[in-house]
PDB file of C-alpha atoms in Angstrom:
ATOM      1  CA  UNK A  43      86.804  33.902  81.610  1.00 61.00           C
ATOM      2  CA  UNK A  44      90.161  35.315  80.466  1.00 68.00           C
ATOM      3  CA  UNK A  45      91.815  33.288  83.243  1.00 76.00           C
ATOM      4  CA  UNK A  46      90.631  30.029  81.649  1.00 75.00           C
ATOM      5  CA  UNK A  47      91.812  31.135  78.196  1.00 74.00           C
ATOM      6  CA  UNK A  48      95.296  32.072  79.420  1.00 77.00           C
ATOM      7  CA  UNK A  49      95.486  28.785  81.355  1.00 75.00           C
ATOM      8  CA  UNK A  50      94.592  26.916  78.144  1.00 73.00           C
ATOM      9  CA  UNK A  51      97.341  28.697  76.201  1.00 75.00           C
ATOM     10  CA  UNK A  52      99.905  27.908  78.900  1.00 73.00           C
ATOM     11  CA  UNK A  53      98.966  24.237  79.091  1.00 63.00           C
ATOM     12  CA  UNK A  54      98.993  23.832  75.305  1.00 65.00           C
ATOM     13  CA  UNK A  55     102.752  24.402  75.484  1.00 67.00           C
ATOM     14  CA  UNK A  56     103.044  21.500  77.927  1.00 65.00           C
ATOM     15  CA  UNK A  57     101.700  18.570  75.903  1.00 64.00           C
ATOM     16  CA  UNK A  58     102.836  16.164  78.633  1.00 56.00           C
ATOM     17  CA  UNK A  59     100.129  17.744  80.791  1.00 62.00           C
ATOM     18  CA  UNK A  60      97.314  16.533  78.524  1.00 73.00           C
ATOM     19  CA  UNK A  61      95.350  14.775  81.250  1.00 75.00           C
ATOM     20  CA  UNK A  62      95.462  17.772  83.569  1.00 76.00           C
ATOM     21  CA  UNK A  63      94.600  20.001  80.586  1.00 77.00           C
ATOM     22  CA  UNK A  64      91.421  18.007  79.862  1.00 83.00           C
ATOM     23  CA  UNK A  65      90.375  18.146  83.525  1.00 87.00           C
ATOM     24  CA  UNK A  66      90.921  21.904  83.740  1.00 87.00           C
ATOM     25  CA  UNK A  67      88.954  22.494  80.521  1.00 88.00           C
ATOM     26  CA  UNK A  68      86.082  20.306  81.744  1.00 91.00           C
ATOM     27  CA  UNK A  69      85.956  21.912  85.186  1.00 92.00           C
ATOM     28  CA  UNK A  70      86.413  25.403  83.753  1.00 90.00           C
ATOM     29  CA  UNK A  71      83.567  25.018  81.259  1.00 91.00           C
ATOM     30  CA  UNK A  72      81.334  23.450  83.912  1.00 92.00           C
ATOM     31  CA  UNK A  73      82.040  26.250  86.396  1.00 91.00           C
ATOM     32  CA  UNK A  74      81.519  29.024  83.840  1.00 89.00           C
ATOM     33  CA  UNK A  75      78.212  27.477  82.736  1.00 88.00           C
ATOM     34  CA  UNK A  76      77.029  27.196  86.353  1.00 88.00           C
ATOM     35  CA  UNK A  77      78.053  30.807  86.964  1.00 86.00           C
ATOM     36  CA  UNK A  78      76.143  31.947  83.851  1.00 82.00           C
ATOM     37  CA  UNK A  79      73.018  30.088  84.979  1.00 82.00           C
ATOM     38  CA  UNK A  80      73.287  31.534  88.484  1.00 81.00           C
ATOM     39  CA  UNK A  81      73.690  35.046  87.104  1.00 75.00           C
ATOM     40  CA  UNK A  82      70.710  34.625  84.782  1.00 72.00           C
ATOM     41  CA  UNK A  83      68.650  33.207  87.638  1.00 70.00           C
ATOM     42  CA  UNK A  84      69.560  36.190  89.838  1.00 69.00           C
ATOM     43  CA  UNK A  85      68.564  38.708  87.164  1.00 64.00           C
ATOM     44  CA  UNK A  86      65.484  36.749  86.145  1.00 60.00           C
ATOM     45  CA  UNK A  87      66.782  36.039  82.640  1.00 59.00           C
ATOM     46  CA  UNK A  88      66.284  32.633  81.037  1.00 56.00           C
ATOM     47  CA  UNK A  89      68.725  32.716  78.125  1.00 57.00           C
ATOM     48  CA  UNK A  90      70.043  29.368  76.956  1.00 55.00           C
ATOM     49  CA  UNK A  91      73.779  28.945  76.483  1.00 54.00           C
TER      50      UNK A  91
END
């Protein structure tokens, strides 16, 4: 997760990269949510994000 946060901070300095920034945020959030669900499914937990 810290990788996404540091990527966000780097891209915030490059405002001309706004479109790429939005895509990375969207994909990053989507991937982290899928990973959380997979981990919960593996351990049998059913916590909602």
